[in-house]
Amino acid sequence: MISDKSVIGKIIKGIGGFYYVKTQISDEVLECKARGVLRHQKIIPTVGDEVMIQSDNPGEWMIESILPRKNIFIRPPVANVDIGLIVFSMKNPKPNLLLLDMLLISSEIQNVEPVICFTKRDLISADEEGTLREIYEKTPYKLFFFSNDDLAAMDEIIREIGGKTAFMAGPSGVGKSTMANYLCADQTMETGALSMKLKRGKHTTRHVELLETKNGGYLLDTPGFSSYKLSEMIKPEELRDYFPDFPRGECRFKSCLHNEEPGCIVKKAVTNGSISSVRYEHYVSLLEEIKKDQFR
């Protein structure tokens, strides 16, 4: 039992005004309430927060302060996310690559490292896989192709998120729950226990929780993660910064948006095949969408 008067820990769950903090000095999870001063300052503790907690009386712990956040999300409410596992199937359902690119951008805007996971590898041909690889191997993002029974690939992903906090994003039916069960299941956990936890009905009261992965990381317990409207996050001229595969250099015009302007190095790169034409088409589509939204 922790006896120190003040310790630092991480909020892994919050329910009804109580916060459950895993401390840095042990595996113990302590039930805490927030100090009134935080409420007066309109500071709301959030799952994922690193916090300083203090005990005034034996067994009673209070959140004194919240350490600086790396980032914070609203849907669902979670802070200090390091990695976004962007999960899409290669077939059934067919991957919506425009949505995938939107999730990559949303992750980067929030200072989250995206990792692309393509599931159901066993359902497609080598040529179909090659087409997807050709698009995304030209980006700097880590890329995984695997089937549900490919435990070696799953173990690589576990190593990737070790000691970090991750969320999953992607459409339904792509295998996120299956992945979550493997990434988080304890060696002694009864088969299917976590699966039931991740398949709560839509009318069940929900709370956000971080589940421990096999090597000391955390995974947000919601298999899906809401995307954000890009026009609410960035301006049209900022979009190009979130396509890291686009060449950096001087176009003819300094304010070039890589769309209709002459002398554009990005359009030249599309022509010579050094960047994906699919990615470029998505860039143009998103650029026009952001422009329209900002003039409404």
PDB file of C-alpha atoms in Angstrom, residues 162-296:
ATOM      1  CA  GLY A 162       5.086  -0.459 -25.815  1.00  0.00           C
ATOM      2  CA  GLY A 163       5.147   2.107 -23.011  1.00  0.00           C
ATOM      3  CA  LYS A 164       2.873   4.446 -24.991  1.00  0.00           C
ATOM      4  CA  THR A 165      -0.819   5.311 -25.120  1.00  0.00           C
ATOM      5  CA  ALA A 166      -2.660   4.417 -28.328  1.00  0.00           C
ATOM      6  CA  PHE A 167      -6.128   4.636 -29.822  1.00  0.00           C
ATOM      7  CA  MET A 168      -7.706   2.804 -32.747  1.00  0.00           C
ATOM      8  CA  ALA A 169      -9.482   4.523 -35.616  1.00  0.00           C
ATOM      9  CA  GLY A 170     -11.230   3.093 -38.658  1.00  0.00           C
ATOM     10  CA  PRO A 171     -14.599   1.826 -39.914  1.00  0.00           C
ATOM     11  CA  SER A 172     -16.561  -1.019 -38.360  1.00  0.00           C
ATOM     12  CA  GLY A 173     -16.034  -4.577 -39.503  1.00  0.00           C
ATOM     13  CA  VAL A 174     -12.287  -4.306 -40.104  1.00  0.00           C
ATOM     14  CA  GLY A 175     -11.114  -6.307 -37.083  1.00  0.00           C
ATOM     15  CA  LYS A 176     -10.387  -3.638 -34.459  1.00  0.00           C
ATOM     16  CA  SER A 177     -11.928  -5.651 -31.617  1.00  0.00           C
ATOM     17  CA  THR A 178      -9.939  -8.741 -32.585  1.00  0.00           C
ATOM     18  CA  MET A 179      -6.761  -6.666 -32.575  1.00  0.00           C
ATOM     19  CA  ALA A 180      -7.624  -5.083 -29.223  1.00  0.00           C
ATOM     20  CA  ASN A 181      -8.182  -8.478 -27.626  1.00  0.00           C
ATOM     21  CA  TYR A 182      -4.764  -9.697 -28.722  1.00  0.00           C
ATOM     22  CA  LEU A 183      -2.928  -6.485 -27.850  1.00  0.00           C
ATOM     23  CA  CYS A 184      -4.418  -6.245 -24.367  1.00  0.00           C
ATOM     24  CA  ALA A 185      -5.200  -9.784 -23.212  1.00  0.00           C
ATOM     25  CA  ASP A 186      -3.219 -10.740 -20.121  1.00  0.00           C
ATOM     26  CA  GLN A 187      -1.483 -14.141 -20.145  1.00  0.00           C
ATOM     27  CA  THR A 188      -3.895 -15.308 -17.471  1.00  0.00           C
ATOM     28  CA  MET A 189      -7.036 -13.631 -18.782  1.00  0.00           C
ATOM     29  CA  GLU A 190      -9.895 -15.940 -19.576  1.00  0.00           C
ATOM     30  CA  THR A 191     -10.469 -16.237 -23.326  1.00  0.00           C
ATOM     31  CA  GLY A 192     -13.200 -13.898 -24.498  1.00  0.00           C
ATOM     32  CA  ALA A 193     -13.302 -11.780 -21.338  1.00  0.00           C
ATOM     33  CA  LEU A 194     -11.949  -8.672 -23.001  1.00  0.00           C
ATOM     34  CA  SER A 195     -14.016  -9.364 -26.101  1.00  0.00           C
ATOM     35  CA  MET A 196     -17.196  -9.047 -24.033  1.00  0.00           C
ATOM     36  CA  LYS A 197     -15.864  -5.816 -22.524  1.00  0.00           C
ATOM     37  CA  LEU A 198     -15.307  -4.346 -25.983  1.00  0.00           C
ATOM     38  CA  LYS A 199     -18.740  -5.308 -27.323  1.00  0.00           C
ATOM     39  CA  ARG A 200     -21.023  -3.409 -24.994  1.00  0.00           C
ATOM     40  CA  GLY A 201     -24.452  -2.568 -26.374  1.00  0.00           C
ATOM     41  CA  LYS A 202     -25.122   0.916 -27.703  1.00  0.00           C
ATOM     42  CA  HIS A 203     -27.530   1.686 -24.859  1.00  0.00           C
ATOM     43  CA  THR A 204     -25.092   0.662 -22.130  1.00  0.00           C
ATOM     44  CA  THR A 205     -23.629   3.427 -19.960  1.00  0.00           C
ATOM     45  CA  ARG A 206     -20.134   4.083 -21.281  1.00  0.00           C
ATOM     46  CA  HIS A 207     -16.999   5.337 -19.652  1.00  0.00           C
ATOM     47  CA  VAL A 208     -13.580   5.854 -21.121  1.00  0.00           C
ATOM     48  CA  GLU A 209     -10.827   3.563 -19.896  1.00  0.00           C
ATOM     49  CA  LEU A 210      -7.241   2.771 -20.780  1.00  0.00           C
ATOM     50  CA  LEU A 211      -6.481  -0.955 -21.050  1.00  0.00           C
ATOM     51  CA  GLU A 212      -2.955  -2.180 -20.469  1.00  0.00           C
ATOM     52  CA  THR A 213      -1.225  -3.822 -23.407  1.00  0.00           C
ATOM     53  CA  LYS A 214       1.049  -6.816 -23.031  1.00  0.00           C
ATOM     54  CA  ASN A 215       4.242  -4.771 -22.746  1.00  0.00           C
ATOM     55  CA  GLY A 216       3.340  -1.826 -20.554  1.00  0.00           C
ATOM     56  CA  GLY A 217       1.483   0.399 -22.996  1.00  0.00           C
ATOM     57  CA  TYR A 218      -2.145   1.495 -22.953  1.00  0.00           C
ATOM     58  CA  LEU A 219      -4.948   1.170 -25.478  1.00  0.00           C
ATOM     59  CA  LEU A 220      -8.097   3.252 -25.361  1.00  0.00           C
ATOM     60  CA  ASP A 221     -11.013   0.891 -24.715  1.00  0.00           C
ATOM     61  CA  THR A 222     -13.196   2.261 -27.540  1.00  0.00           C
ATOM     62  CA  PRO A 223     -12.462   0.244 -30.714  1.00  0.00           C
ATOM     63  CA  GLY A 224     -13.657   3.218 -32.816  1.00  0.00           C
ATOM     64  CA  PHE A 225     -12.437   6.784 -32.669  1.00  0.00           C
ATOM     65  CA  SER A 226     -14.292   9.802 -34.025  1.00  0.00           C
ATOM     66  CA  SER A 227     -12.696  11.795 -36.837  1.00  0.00           C
ATOM     67  CA  TYR A 228     -12.757  15.555 -36.800  1.00  0.00           C
ATOM     68  CA  LYS A 229     -13.837  17.987 -39.494  1.00  0.00           C
ATOM     69  CA  LEU A 230     -10.575  19.181 -40.990  1.00  0.00           C
ATOM     70  CA  SER A 231     -11.911  22.670 -41.704  1.00  0.00           C
ATOM     71  CA  GLU A 232     -12.325  23.121 -37.934  1.00  0.00           C
ATOM     72  CA  MET A 233      -8.675  22.291 -37.363  1.00  0.00           C
ATOM     73  CA  ILE A 234      -6.611  23.787 -40.183  1.00  0.00           C
ATOM     74  CA  LYS A 235      -6.638  26.434 -42.897  1.00  0.00           C
ATOM     75  CA  PRO A 236      -6.400  25.578 -46.630  1.00  0.00           C
ATOM     76  CA  GLU A 237      -2.758  26.690 -46.826  1.00  0.00           C
ATOM     77  CA  GLU A 238      -1.848  24.392 -43.913  1.00  0.00           C
ATOM     78  CA  LEU A 239      -3.147  21.166 -45.475  1.00  0.00           C
ATOM     79  CA  ARG A 240       0.010  20.610 -47.569  1.00  0.00           C
ATOM     80  CA  ASP A 241       2.045  20.372 -44.336  1.00  0.00           C
ATOM     81  CA  TYR A 242       0.166  17.191 -43.411  1.00  0.00           C
ATOM     82  CA  PHE A 243       1.159  15.279 -46.553  1.00  0.00           C
ATOM     83  CA  PRO A 244       4.735  14.396 -45.563  1.00  0.00           C
ATOM     84  CA  ASP A 245       5.293  12.435 -48.793  1.00  0.00           C
ATOM     85  CA  PHE A 246       4.943  15.633 -50.847  1.00  0.00           C
ATOM     86  CA  PRO A 247       8.300  17.108 -51.874  1.00  0.00           C
ATOM     87  CA  ARG A 248       9.459  20.166 -49.965  1.00  0.00           C
ATOM     88  CA  GLY A 249      10.948  22.957 -52.018  1.00  0.00           C
ATOM     89  CA  GLU A 250      10.201  26.092 -53.937  1.00  0.00           C
ATOM     90  CA  CYS A 251       7.307  26.074 -56.348  1.00  0.00           C
ATOM     91  CA  ARG A 252       7.152  28.990 -58.777  1.00  0.00           C
ATOM     92  CA  PHE A 253       4.781  30.761 -56.376  1.00  0.00           C
ATOM     93  CA  LYS A 254       5.585  30.857 -52.651  1.00  0.00           C
ATOM     94  CA  SER A 255       1.867  30.628 -51.811  1.00  0.00           C
ATOM     95  CA  CYS A 256       1.349  27.599 -54.090  1.00  0.00           C
ATOM     96  CA  LEU A 257      -1.455  25.323 -52.876  1.00  0.00           C
ATOM     97  CA  HIS A 258      -0.323  22.536 -55.255  1.00  0.00           C
ATOM     98  CA  ASN A 259      -3.579  22.635 -57.152  1.00  0.00           C
ATOM     99  CA  GLU A 260      -3.992  24.796 -60.262  1.00  0.00           C
ATOM    100  CA  GLU A 261      -0.821  26.888 -60.036  1.00  0.00           C
ATOM    101  CA  PRO A 262       1.860  26.579 -62.762  1.00  0.00           C
ATOM    102  CA  GLY A 263       5.410  25.592 -61.849  1.00  0.00           C
ATOM    103  CA  CYS A 264       4.294  23.323 -58.976  1.00  0.00           C
ATOM    104  CA  ILE A 265       6.861  20.759 -57.804  1.00  0.00           C
ATOM    105  CA  VAL A 266       4.169  18.543 -56.255  1.00  0.00           C
ATOM    106  CA  LYS A 267       2.248  18.189 -59.512  1.00  0.00           C
ATOM    107  CA  LYS A 268       5.548  17.407 -61.217  1.00  0.00           C
ATOM    108  CA  ALA A 269       6.201  14.689 -58.620  1.00  0.00           C
ATOM    109  CA  VAL A 270       2.797  13.140 -59.390  1.00  0.00           C
ATOM    110  CA  THR A 271       3.622  13.096 -63.099  1.00  0.00           C
ATOM    111  CA  ASN A 272       6.976  11.368 -62.587  1.00  0.00           C
ATOM    112  CA  GLY A 273       5.492   8.890 -60.083  1.00  0.00           C
ATOM    113  CA  SER A 274       7.544   9.865 -57.046  1.00  0.00           C
ATOM    114  CA  ILE A 275       4.331  10.450 -55.071  1.00  0.00           C
ATOM    115  CA  SER A 276       1.016   8.616 -55.349  1.00  0.00           C
ATOM    116  CA  SER A 277      -1.603  10.060 -57.680  1.00  0.00           C
ATOM    117  CA  VAL A 278      -4.248   8.663 -55.286  1.00  0.00           C
ATOM    118  CA  ARG A 279      -2.805  10.632 -52.378  1.00  0.00           C
ATOM    119  CA  TYR A 280      -2.637  13.759 -54.528  1.00  0.00           C
ATOM    120  CA  GLU A 281      -6.285  13.372 -55.632  1.00  0.00           C
ATOM    121  CA  HIS A 282      -7.276  13.120 -51.963  1.00  0.00           C
ATOM    122  CA  TYR A 283      -5.253  16.244 -51.190  1.00  0.00           C
ATOM    123  CA  VAL A 284      -7.081  18.236 -53.885  1.00  0.00           C
ATOM    124  CA  SER A 285     -10.471  16.916 -52.736  1.00  0.00           C
ATOM    125  CA  LEU A 286      -9.794  17.826 -49.092  1.00  0.00           C
ATOM    126  CA  LEU A 287      -8.391  21.214 -50.072  1.00  0.00           C
ATOM    127  CA  GLU A 288     -11.602  22.112 -51.894  1.00  0.00           C
ATOM    128  CA  GLU A 289     -13.715  20.841 -48.988  1.00  0.00           C
ATOM    129  CA  ILE A 290     -11.819  22.967 -46.455  1.00  0.00           C
ATOM    130  CA  LYS A 291     -12.117  26.016 -48.703  1.00  0.00           C
ATOM    131  CA  LYS A 292     -15.890  25.581 -49.072  1.00  0.00           C
ATOM    132  CA  ASP A 293     -16.438  25.030 -45.350  1.00  0.00           C
ATOM    133  CA  GLN A 294     -14.514  28.149 -44.433  1.00  0.00           C
ATOM    134  CA  PHE A 295     -16.585  30.348 -46.725  1.00  0.00           C
ATOM    135  CA  ARG A 296     -19.965  29.083 -45.494  1.00  0.00           C
TER     136      ARG A 296
END
